[in-house]
């Protein structure tokens, strides 16, 4: 098998073959770096690459494996090269959040999820592109450049974790971390034809995840198949005393949760998620997936999430309100960019004026407005009340069903530039994902085949709080019955 082929492996395939001694972590990492060199000029998934550090970690993983062989101890991530969204702090490695305002910022510590990956022996290849401060659905809001969809380089990869999704789809890593505040793991996973899992709020530590909207943010995983999502989630999930919102509950064994099929599993189809204006091929594909699961023994029933229509306005009040507070810390004094304006206040203004891009400024203004004295009750407080109703919808639905199936996004990947000047059209890309962040529940997107233009359609499997096990099980059953996840983008034929 050539080096290029090594980069195509899933985490579990590579893990088995590393354990069998077929190749070393250094060889695997070299193969993935070769792949990045071959395709990333076109895909532009990475903001920062750290090949020397990655190769040193790989050599250490190989030593650990040789030492561990005697007592049989090597976890599934030992020697596995991964990519990290550039909103997660990495000690000694630039972390920009896709923003000029954090240019030159080098975190003095690792996010807890990074600590856990390192402890598991994973190799970190670099940091992936994102919409500025994770605000966006296409990576076009990155201050640096736009990432391209590996399936069609003229199209967006989705966002905001578009760099991570594209890197996984283009075999520029074996798996990746992203973050999801309103859909930013699931939506790019759907548009790039990979698996993306957003865990329950609190399931994974947010310590070192640079805050966008703290009551909604959650780190998640992007992988080539469902089993890999279980492996990566297992590594990063669990209580963290450094994050007071992380859940103090035991983490189940997600790998054993994969098996068992869907016989007798109750699958809900929400009436409100098949709306006018969505791409007809997306609706047909999701309905066909429901039929397939029914054929495998799932009990399908319609459910209602009656407050769905409020999710978008509620999200676009709460998320900017929290962002306006969280982003107050970028003042030109403590981190990254400083533009000297003469005095202190003018330095704040000059730094923030130059350092933030237009979408971030829009959100700060929206959020500040919604929180301001005369408007708080009318906007922020009302949004919080509506959020409670949305959460109640999910509570009631999950009394009747184990999982809910829906499209991940209303359309497949759009062209770069197509929605860039129309924020509302861009916001609508998250119509099916952001309710779950408001409710704090979990969900996963997996490949559900192609539209007429050869672009991936994402199938979303939503679960209740701490329902990752049942979500993974249903997704795995669907994946085992189909072969969408084994398809590779045309980039491969052109480049290999
Ligand atoms: N697209 C949504 C937004 O711009 C969601 C982003 C995210 O999940 N980080 O807020």
Short mmCIF file of C-alpha atoms and ligand atoms in Angstrom, two decimals:
data_model
loop_
_atom_site.label_atom_id
_atom_site.label_comp_id
_atom_site.label_asym_id
_atom_site.label_seq_id
_atom_site.Cartn_x
_atom_site.Cartn_y
_atom_site.Cartn_z
CA UNK A 1 0.00 0.00 0.00
CA UNK A 2 1.38 3.41 -0.96
CA UNK A 3 1.74 6.33 1.43
CA UNK A 4 -1.19 8.10 -0.16
CA UNK A 5 -3.35 5.16 0.64
CA UNK A 6 -2.33 5.22 4.30
CA UNK A 7 -3.89 8.68 4.62
CA UNK A 8 -7.21 7.24 3.46
CA UNK A 9 -7.52 4.88 6.42
CA UNK A 10 -10.07 5.36 9.16
CA UNK A 11 -8.85 5.69 12.74
CA UNK A 12 -9.89 2.15 13.61
CA UNK A 13 -8.32 0.63 10.47
CA UNK A 14 -5.06 2.48 11.06
CA UNK A 15 -5.14 1.57 14.76
CA UNK A 16 -5.45 -2.14 14.00
CA UNK A 17 -2.65 -2.06 11.45
CA UNK A 18 -0.37 -0.02 13.71
CA UNK A 19 -0.99 -2.59 16.42
CA UNK A 20 -0.20 -5.40 13.97
CA UNK A 21 3.11 -3.69 13.16
CA UNK A 22 2.29 -3.22 9.47
CA UNK A 23 3.61 0.35 9.58
CA UNK A 24 4.74 2.83 12.19
CA UNK A 25 3.12 6.03 13.43
CA UNK A 26 5.99 7.93 11.81
CA UNK A 27 5.23 6.32 8.42
CA UNK A 28 1.53 7.03 8.82
CA UNK A 29 2.18 10.66 9.82
CA UNK A 30 4.59 11.14 6.90
CA UNK A 31 1.93 9.79 4.55
CA UNK A 32 -0.66 12.23 5.85
CA UNK A 33 1.79 15.15 5.65
CA UNK A 34 2.54 14.14 2.02
CA UNK A 35 -1.17 14.18 1.36
CA UNK A 36 -1.51 17.67 2.88
CA UNK A 37 1.36 18.92 0.72
CA UNK A 38 -0.33 17.42 -2.37
CA UNK A 39 -3.84 18.82 -1.89
CA UNK A 40 -3.97 21.63 0.65
CA UNK A 41 -3.03 24.33 -1.85
CA UNK A 42 -6.42 23.60 -3.41
CA UNK A 43 -8.46 22.69 -0.33
CA UNK A 44 -6.96 25.23 2.13
CA UNK A 45 -8.11 23.36 5.21
CA UNK A 46 -5.21 24.30 7.50
CA UNK A 47 -4.33 27.66 9.00
CA UNK A 48 -1.23 26.33 10.76
CA UNK A 49 0.75 23.16 10.16
CA UNK A 50 3.13 21.67 12.71
CA UNK A 51 4.83 18.80 10.84
CA UNK A 52 8.00 18.71 12.98
CA UNK A 53 6.01 18.50 16.20
CA UNK A 54 3.74 15.87 14.61
CA UNK A 55 6.69 13.70 13.59
CA UNK A 56 8.23 14.00 17.05
CA UNK A 57 4.91 12.95 18.62
CA UNK A 58 4.72 10.06 16.14
CA UNK A 59 8.19 8.86 17.09
CA UNK A 60 7.15 9.04 20.76
CA UNK A 61 4.00 7.05 19.95
CA UNK A 62 6.09 4.38 18.25
CA UNK A 63 8.36 4.16 21.30
CA UNK A 64 5.32 3.93 23.60
CA UNK A 65 3.86 1.16 21.48
CA UNK A 66 7.08 -0.82 21.56
CA UNK A 67 7.32 -0.34 25.32
CA UNK A 68 3.63 -1.12 25.81
CA UNK A 69 3.63 -4.27 23.73
CA UNK A 70 4.97 -6.24 26.67
CA UNK A 71 1.91 -5.42 28.77
CA UNK A 72 -0.51 -5.08 25.84
CA UNK A 73 -1.44 -1.45 26.52
CA UNK A 74 -2.07 0.68 23.44
CA UNK A 75 -5.26 2.72 23.12
CA UNK A 76 -7.07 3.27 19.79
CA UNK A 77 -5.61 6.77 19.27
CA UNK A 78 -1.96 5.92 19.84
CA UNK A 79 -0.11 7.19 16.75
CA UNK A 80 -3.22 8.56 14.99
CA UNK A 81 -2.76 11.94 13.19
CA UNK A 82 -5.57 14.41 13.85
CA UNK A 83 -6.46 18.01 12.98
CA UNK A 84 -7.76 20.62 15.43
CA UNK A 85 -10.11 23.53 14.77
CA UNK A 86 -8.31 26.77 15.46
CA UNK A 87 -10.64 27.84 18.27
CA UNK A 88 -9.16 25.27 20.67
CA UNK A 89 -6.12 26.38 22.64
CA UNK A 90 -2.93 24.50 21.85
CA UNK A 91 0.06 25.20 24.04
CA UNK A 92 2.92 26.76 22.07
CA UNK A 93 0.99 26.69 18.77
CA UNK A 94 -0.70 29.80 17.33
CA UNK A 95 -4.46 29.87 17.92
CA UNK A 96 -6.28 32.55 15.91
CA UNK A 97 -10.02 31.71 15.90
CA UNK A 98 -9.76 32.70 12.23
CA UNK A 99 -9.44 36.32 13.40
CA UNK A 100 -6.85 39.05 12.92
CA UNK A 101 -7.42 40.10 16.49
CA UNK A 102 -5.72 36.93 17.73
CA UNK A 103 -2.89 37.10 15.22
CA UNK A 104 0.31 36.14 17.00
CA UNK A 105 -1.49 34.70 20.06
CA UNK A 106 0.24 31.58 21.36
CA UNK A 107 -1.72 29.96 24.20
CA UNK A 108 0.26 29.12 27.32
CA UNK A 109 -1.89 26.02 27.93
CA UNK A 110 -3.77 23.22 26.15
CA UNK A 111 -7.56 22.92 26.11
CA UNK A 112 -8.68 19.90 28.14
CA UNK A 113 -9.71 18.09 24.95
CA UNK A 114 -6.16 18.56 23.63
CA UNK A 115 -4.66 17.28 26.88
CA UNK A 116 -6.85 14.19 26.58
CA UNK A 117 -5.89 13.55 22.95
CA UNK A 118 -2.21 13.90 23.80
CA UNK A 119 -2.59 11.54 26.75
CA UNK A 120 -4.19 9.04 24.37
CA UNK A 121 -1.10 9.27 22.17
CA UNK A 122 -2.74 11.07 19.23
CA UNK A 123 -0.59 13.13 16.84
CA UNK A 124 -1.59 16.76 16.22
CA UNK A 125 -0.96 17.87 12.63
CA UNK A 126 -2.06 21.50 12.93
CA UNK A 127 -4.94 23.92 13.24
CA UNK A 128 -7.82 24.11 10.79
CA UNK A 129 -9.61 27.05 9.27
CA UNK A 130 -12.82 28.42 10.74
CA UNK A 131 -15.20 31.29 10.33
CA UNK A 132 -13.98 34.11 12.57
CA UNK A 133 -14.77 33.16 16.19
CA UNK A 134 -16.86 30.29 14.77
CA UNK A 135 -19.47 32.73 13.46
CA UNK A 136 -20.58 31.47 10.10
CA UNK A 137 -21.62 28.53 7.98
CA UNK A 138 -19.08 28.48 5.16
CA UNK A 139 -15.56 29.48 6.43
CA UNK A 140 -15.92 32.56 4.21
CA UNK A 141 -15.85 34.64 7.40
CA UNK A 142 -12.30 33.52 8.16
CA UNK A 143 -10.00 36.56 8.18
CA UNK A 144 -7.35 34.48 6.38
CA UNK A 145 -8.90 32.58 3.46
CA UNK A 146 -11.87 30.43 2.51
CA UNK A 147 -11.63 26.64 2.66
CA UNK A 148 -12.84 24.77 -0.43
CA UNK A 149 -15.13 21.75 -0.49
CA UNK A 150 -13.03 18.73 -1.59
CA UNK A 151 -15.99 17.41 -3.58
CA UNK A 152 -16.21 20.58 -5.69
CA UNK A 153 -13.54 23.21 -5.15
CA UNK A 154 -15.86 25.99 -6.31
CA UNK A 155 -18.13 25.33 -3.32
CA UNK A 156 -17.97 25.99 0.40
CA UNK A 157 -17.17 23.18 2.86
CA UNK A 158 -19.75 24.53 5.31
CA UNK A 159 -18.75 26.02 8.60
CA UNK A 160 -17.70 27.09 10.94
CA UNK A 161 -15.61 23.91 11.35
CA UNK A 162 -15.16 23.83 7.56
CA UNK A 163 -11.39 23.36 7.75
CA UNK A 164 -11.77 20.26 9.93
CA UNK A 165 -14.54 18.79 7.75
CA UNK A 166 -12.60 19.41 4.52
CA UNK A 167 -9.40 17.99 6.04
CA UNK A 168 -11.21 14.76 6.97
CA UNK A 169 -12.95 14.51 3.58
CA UNK A 170 -9.70 15.13 1.66
CA UNK A 171 -7.71 12.62 3.79
CA UNK A 172 -5.53 15.40 5.18
CA UNK A 173 -5.95 13.82 8.63
CA UNK A 174 -7.60 10.70 10.02
CA UNK A 175 -10.07 12.62 12.17
CA UNK A 176 -10.55 16.10 13.60
CA UNK A 177 -12.02 18.17 16.37
CA UNK A 178 -14.49 20.95 15.69
CA UNK A 179 -16.91 23.00 17.75
CA UNK A 180 -20.66 23.34 17.41
CA UNK A 181 -22.59 26.33 18.74
CA UNK A 182 -25.47 26.18 16.26
CA UNK A 183 -24.42 23.43 13.85
CA UNK A 184 -20.76 24.04 13.16
CA UNK A 185 -19.72 20.39 13.42
CA UNK A 186 -22.78 18.78 11.86
CA UNK A 187 -23.36 21.21 8.98
CA UNK A 188 -19.82 21.09 7.50
CA UNK A 189 -19.75 17.31 8.07
CA UNK A 190 -22.96 17.08 6.04
CA UNK A 191 -21.63 19.29 3.24
CA UNK A 192 -18.29 17.45 3.04
CA UNK A 193 -19.69 13.90 3.32
CA UNK A 194 -18.09 12.96 6.64
CA UNK A 195 -19.44 12.09 10.08
CA UNK A 196 -19.81 14.96 12.58
CA UNK A 197 -20.97 14.50 16.17
CA UNK A 198 -22.04 17.28 18.53
CA UNK A 199 -22.14 15.89 22.05
CA UNK A 200 -24.63 16.90 24.74
CA UNK A 201 -23.88 20.28 26.32
CA UNK A 202 -21.55 19.51 29.22
CA UNK A 203 -20.47 16.09 27.95
CA UNK A 204 -17.12 17.46 26.78
CA UNK A 205 -15.07 20.08 28.61
CA UNK A 206 -15.06 23.63 27.22
CA UNK A 207 -11.89 24.56 29.11
CA UNK A 208 -9.60 26.07 26.49
CA UNK A 209 -12.36 26.29 23.87
CA UNK A 210 -12.29 30.00 23.08
CA UNK A 211 -15.82 31.14 23.88
CA UNK A 212 -18.30 32.28 21.24
CA UNK A 213 -21.62 31.68 23.05
CA UNK A 214 -20.90 29.89 26.29
CA UNK A 215 -24.34 28.36 26.90
CA UNK A 216 -24.33 26.80 23.41
CA UNK A 217 -20.68 25.96 22.57
CA UNK A 218 -19.61 22.34 22.59
CA UNK A 219 -16.55 20.59 21.13
CA UNK A 220 -17.31 17.75 18.75
CA UNK A 221 -15.64 15.28 16.40
CA UNK A 222 -15.39 14.90 12.62
CA UNK A 223 -14.46 11.49 11.25
CA UNK A 224 -14.59 9.20 8.23
CA UNK A 225 -17.10 6.82 9.80
CA UNK A 226 -19.35 6.35 12.82
CA UNK A 227 -17.04 3.97 14.66
CA UNK A 228 -14.29 6.59 14.54
CA UNK A 229 -16.70 9.17 15.98
CA UNK A 230 -17.28 6.81 18.92
CA UNK A 231 -13.54 6.38 19.41
CA UNK A 232 -12.79 10.11 19.38
CA UNK A 233 -15.76 10.99 21.59
CA UNK A 234 -14.64 8.37 24.10
CA UNK A 235 -11.26 10.08 24.32
CA UNK A 236 -12.53 13.62 24.90
CA UNK A 237 -15.74 13.09 26.93
CA UNK A 238 -15.98 13.24 30.69
CA UNK A 239 -16.02 15.53 33.69
CA UNK A 240 -13.43 18.28 33.96
CA UNK A 241 -13.03 20.22 37.21
CA UNK A 242 -11.74 23.17 35.11
CA UNK A 243 -15.18 23.55 33.46
CA UNK A 244 -18.01 24.10 35.92
CA UNK A 245 -20.57 23.30 33.22
CA UNK A 246 -19.07 19.90 32.41
CA UNK A 247 -21.27 17.01 33.55
CA UNK A 248 -20.17 14.92 36.44
CA UNK A 249 -21.57 11.67 35.05
CA UNK A 250 -19.88 8.51 33.95
CA UNK A 251 -18.92 8.23 30.28
CA UNK A 252 -20.41 5.06 28.78
CA UNK A 253 -18.50 2.74 26.47
CA UNK A 254 -19.43 4.20 23.09
CA UNK A 255 -17.85 1.38 21.09
CA UNK A 256 -20.14 -1.26 22.56
CA UNK A 257 -23.05 1.17 22.01
CA UNK A 258 -22.49 0.83 18.24
CA UNK A 259 -23.78 -2.72 18.05
CA UNK A 260 -27.26 -4.06 18.36
CA UNK A 261 -28.90 -2.63 15.27
CA UNK A 262 -32.17 -0.72 15.17
CA UNK A 263 -34.69 -3.51 15.82
CA UNK A 264 -37.40 -1.95 18.02
CA UNK A 265 -35.64 1.42 18.19
CA UNK A 266 -38.22 4.23 18.03
CA UNK A 267 -37.29 6.75 15.33
CA UNK A 268 -39.11 10.08 15.17
CA UNK A 269 -39.58 12.20 12.07
CA UNK A 270 -40.37 15.82 12.96
CA UNK A 271 -43.23 17.33 11.01
CA UNK A 272 -41.66 20.81 11.19
CA UNK A 273 -38.34 19.83 9.60
CA UNK A 274 -39.60 19.39 6.06
CA UNK A 275 -40.13 22.97 5.02
CA UNK A 276 -40.82 24.96 1.88
CA UNK A 277 -37.66 26.13 0.23
CA UNK A 278 -35.54 23.14 1.08
CA UNK A 279 -33.88 21.30 -1.78
CA UNK A 280 -36.32 18.55 -2.88
CA UNK A 281 -33.48 16.03 -3.24
CA UNK A 282 -32.57 16.57 0.42
CA UNK A 283 -36.10 15.81 1.59
CA UNK A 284 -36.36 12.73 -0.65
CA UNK A 285 -33.00 11.42 0.53
CA UNK A 286 -33.88 11.78 4.20
CA UNK A 287 -37.27 10.16 3.72
CA UNK A 288 -35.56 7.25 1.93
CA UNK A 289 -33.18 6.89 4.88
CA UNK A 290 -36.17 6.69 7.23
CA UNK A 291 -37.64 3.92 5.05
CA UNK A 292 -34.34 2.06 5.08
CA UNK A 293 -34.22 2.13 8.88
CA UNK A 294 -37.84 1.00 9.03
CA UNK A 295 -36.84 -1.93 6.81
CA UNK A 296 -34.10 -2.75 9.32
CA UNK A 297 -36.69 -3.00 12.10
CA UNK A 298 -36.94 0.55 13.48
CA UNK A 299 -40.37 1.75 14.58
CA UNK A 300 -40.94 5.02 12.75
CA UNK A 301 -43.43 7.61 13.98
CA UNK A 302 -44.09 11.28 13.34
CA UNK A 303 -43.22 13.70 16.13
CA UNK A 304 -43.81 17.40 16.53
CA UNK A 305 -41.38 20.09 17.65
CA UNK A 306 -43.91 22.91 17.55
CA UNK A 307 -41.61 25.80 18.47
CA UNK A 308 -39.11 25.09 15.71
CA UNK A 309 -39.99 28.28 13.84
CA UNK A 310 -38.65 30.35 16.76
CA UNK A 311 -35.27 28.62 16.88
CA UNK A 312 -33.54 30.87 14.36
CA UNK A 313 -34.56 34.23 15.88
CA UNK A 314 -33.96 32.91 19.40
CA UNK A 315 -30.49 31.66 18.47
CA UNK A 316 -29.60 34.91 16.73
CA UNK A 317 -30.43 36.85 19.89
CA UNK A 318 -28.86 34.57 22.48
CA UNK A 319 -25.66 33.70 20.59
CA UNK A 320 -24.76 37.32 19.69
CA UNK A 321 -25.70 38.47 23.23
CA UNK A 322 -23.26 35.99 24.75
CA UNK A 323 -20.69 36.77 22.06
CA UNK A 324 -20.85 40.49 22.78
CA UNK A 325 -19.86 39.75 26.38
CA UNK A 326 -17.27 37.08 25.55
CA UNK A 327 -15.53 39.17 22.90
CA UNK A 328 -15.17 42.18 25.20
CA UNK A 329 -11.84 40.74 26.34
CA UNK A 330 -10.12 41.46 23.02
CA UNK A 331 -8.91 44.94 23.75
CA UNK A 332 -5.41 45.07 22.30
CA UNK A 333 -3.87 44.82 25.75
CA UNK A 334 -4.02 41.19 26.72
CA UNK A 335 -3.91 39.09 23.54
CA UNK A 336 -2.83 39.20 19.92
CA UNK A 337 -3.19 42.30 17.82
CA UNK A 338 -2.62 45.82 19.21
CA UNK A 339 -3.25 48.89 17.09
CA UNK A 340 -1.94 51.95 18.88
CA UNK A 341 -4.57 54.67 18.94
CA UNK A 342 -2.71 57.12 21.16
CA UNK A 343 -4.63 56.81 24.43
CA UNK A 344 -6.10 53.71 26.08
CA UNK A 345 -9.68 54.06 24.84
CA UNK A 346 -8.51 54.92 21.34
CA UNK A 347 -6.23 51.88 21.37
CA UNK A 348 -9.22 49.70 22.29
CA UNK A 349 -11.21 51.22 19.47
CA UNK A 350 -8.46 51.02 16.87
CA UNK A 351 -7.63 47.42 17.80
CA UNK A 352 -11.23 46.22 17.73
CA UNK A 353 -12.00 48.26 14.63
CA UNK A 354 -9.16 46.67 12.68
CA UNK A 355 -9.04 43.29 14.41
CA UNK A 356 -12.64 42.12 13.99
CA UNK A 357 -14.23 41.32 10.64
CA UNK A 358 -17.69 42.49 9.53
CA UNK A 359 -19.70 39.46 10.71
CA UNK A 360 -18.17 39.57 14.19
CA UNK A 361 -18.91 43.29 14.41
CA UNK A 362 -22.49 42.66 13.30
CA UNK A 363 -22.94 40.08 16.07
CA UNK A 364 -21.36 42.30 18.74
CA UNK A 365 -23.72 45.12 17.77
CA UNK A 366 -26.77 42.82 17.68
CA UNK A 367 -25.88 41.28 21.02
CA UNK A 368 -25.11 44.57 22.72
CA UNK A 369 -28.43 45.92 21.51
CA UNK A 370 -30.36 42.87 22.74
CA UNK A 371 -28.77 43.17 26.18
CA UNK A 372 -29.09 46.93 26.57
CA UNK A 373 -31.28 48.32 29.34
CA UNK A 374 -34.31 49.40 27.32
CA UNK A 375 -34.41 46.29 25.12
CA UNK A 376 -33.35 43.46 27.42
CA UNK A 377 -36.89 42.33 28.30
CA UNK A 378 -38.17 42.60 24.74
CA UNK A 379 -35.31 40.66 23.17
CA UNK A 380 -32.93 38.75 25.41
CA UNK A 381 -35.39 37.77 28.13
CA UNK A 382 -38.06 36.81 25.61
CA UNK A 383 -35.52 34.73 23.68
CA UNK A 384 -34.62 32.89 26.89
CA UNK A 385 -38.30 32.11 27.50
CA UNK A 386 -38.70 30.81 23.96
CA UNK A 387 -35.54 28.73 24.46
CA UNK A 388 -37.28 26.99 27.36
CA UNK A 389 -40.22 26.16 25.09
CA UNK A 390 -37.86 24.71 22.45
CA UNK A 391 -36.17 22.58 25.07
CA UNK A 392 -39.62 21.42 26.22
CA UNK A 393 -40.43 20.32 22.66
CA UNK A 394 -37.43 17.99 22.70
CA UNK A 395 -38.24 16.69 26.20
CA UNK A 396 -41.72 15.71 25.05
CA UNK A 397 -40.55 14.23 21.74
CA UNK A 398 -37.92 12.09 23.46
CA UNK A 399 -40.60 10.61 25.72
CA UNK A 400 -42.04 9.06 22.55
CA UNK A 401 -38.94 8.19 20.52
CA UNK A 402 -35.28 7.23 21.05
CA UNK A 403 -33.85 9.33 18.21
CA UNK A 404 -35.13 11.90 15.73
CA UNK A 405 -34.13 11.85 12.06
CA UNK A 406 -33.90 15.01 9.97
CA UNK A 407 -31.83 16.64 7.25
CA UNK A 408 -28.65 18.26 8.54
CA UNK A 409 -29.06 21.29 6.25
CA UNK A 410 -31.76 22.43 3.85
CA UNK A 411 -29.42 22.33 0.83
CA UNK A 412 -26.14 20.78 -0.26
CA UNK A 413 -22.94 22.84 -0.54
CA UNK A 414 -23.44 26.23 -2.18
CA UNK A 415 -20.94 28.10 -4.31
CA UNK A 416 -18.26 30.22 -2.70
CA UNK A 417 -19.55 33.80 -2.69
CA UNK A 418 -23.18 32.82 -3.33
CA UNK A 419 -24.52 33.81 0.10
CA UNK A 420 -21.63 35.95 1.33
CA UNK A 421 -23.56 39.22 1.03
CA UNK A 422 -26.80 37.91 2.49
CA UNK A 423 -26.49 37.09 6.20
CA UNK A 424 -30.06 35.83 6.49
CA UNK A 425 -29.59 33.25 3.71
CA UNK A 426 -26.41 32.15 5.48
CA UNK A 427 -28.17 31.91 8.86
CA UNK A 428 -30.86 29.73 7.28
CA UNK A 429 -28.25 27.00 6.63
CA UNK A 430 -28.49 26.19 10.36
CA UNK A 431 -32.25 25.95 10.57
CA UNK A 432 -32.16 22.20 11.31
CA UNK A 433 -29.17 22.17 13.64
CA UNK A 434 -29.38 25.07 16.04
CA UNK A 435 -32.47 23.93 18.00
CA UNK A 436 -30.37 21.17 19.50
CA UNK A 437 -27.81 23.63 20.83
CA UNK A 438 -30.65 25.63 22.36
CA UNK A 439 -31.99 22.42 23.93
CA UNK A 440 -28.55 21.17 24.97
CA UNK A 441 -29.10 17.76 23.36
CA UNK A 442 -26.79 15.74 21.09
CA UNK A 443 -26.73 14.91 17.40
CA UNK A 444 -24.73 13.54 14.53
CA UNK A 445 -24.58 14.07 10.78
CA UNK A 446 -23.62 11.23 8.48
CA UNK A 447 -23.46 10.84 4.68
CA UNK A 448 -26.81 10.08 3.03
CA UNK A 449 -25.79 10.00 -0.63
CA UNK A 450 -25.58 12.62 -3.33
CA UNK A 451 -27.73 15.16 -5.10
CA UNK A 452 -27.82 15.49 -8.89
CA UNK A 453 -24.68 17.65 -8.86
CA UNK A 454 -22.68 14.99 -7.01
CA UNK A 455 -22.76 16.85 -3.69
CA UNK A 456 -23.24 15.19 -0.33
CA UNK A 457 -26.53 15.26 1.56
CA UNK A 458 -26.23 15.06 5.35
CA UNK A 459 -28.55 12.89 7.45
CA UNK A 460 -28.97 14.12 11.02
CA UNK A 461 -29.63 11.74 13.90
CA UNK A 462 -30.65 13.67 17.00
CA UNK A 463 -30.74 12.27 20.50
CA UNK A 464 -31.74 13.41 23.99
CA UNK A 465 -29.25 14.70 26.57
CA UNK A 466 -26.54 12.07 27.13
CA UNK A 467 -28.10 10.01 24.34
CA UNK A 468 -24.88 9.74 22.31
CA UNK A 469 -24.98 5.94 22.59
CA UNK A 470 -28.34 5.56 20.88
CA UNK A 471 -27.44 8.18 18.25
CA UNK A 472 -24.23 6.30 17.42
CA UNK A 473 -26.08 2.99 17.28
CA UNK A 474 -28.71 4.20 14.80
CA UNK A 475 -26.09 6.02 12.70
CA UNK A 476 -23.91 2.91 12.67
CA UNK A 477 -26.80 0.70 11.58
CA UNK A 478 -27.57 3.09 8.72
CA UNK A 479 -23.93 3.33 7.72
CA UNK A 480 -23.50 -0.45 7.71
CA UNK A 481 -26.43 -0.77 5.30
CA UNK A 482 -25.05 1.83 2.85
CA UNK A 483 -21.71 2.72 1.29
CA UNK A 484 -21.85 6.52 1.06
CA UNK A 485 -19.10 6.86 3.65
CA UNK A 486 -16.63 4.86 1.59
CA UNK A 487 -16.81 7.21 -1.43
CA UNK A 488 -13.87 9.54 -2.01
CA UNK A 489 -13.89 13.01 -3.58
CA UNK A 490 -12.65 13.44 -7.19
CA UNK A 491 -9.60 15.18 -5.74
CA UNK A 492 -8.24 11.70 -5.16
CA UNK A 493 -8.22 10.64 -8.80
CA UNK A 494 -6.67 13.91 -9.87
CA UNK A 495 -3.92 13.83 -7.31
CA UNK A 496 -2.97 10.27 -6.38
N1 LIG B 1 -23.58 29.26 11.74
C1 LIG B 1 -23.94 29.49 13.11
C2 LIG B 1 -23.44 30.83 13.54
O1 LIG B 1 -22.90 31.52 12.71
C3 LIG B 1 -23.39 28.38 13.97
C4 LIG B 1 -21.96 28.53 14.21
C5 LIG B 1 -21.40 27.51 15.15
O2 LIG B 1 -22.01 26.49 15.42
N2 LIG B 1 -20.25 27.84 15.68
O3 LIG B 1 -23.59 31.23 14.66
#
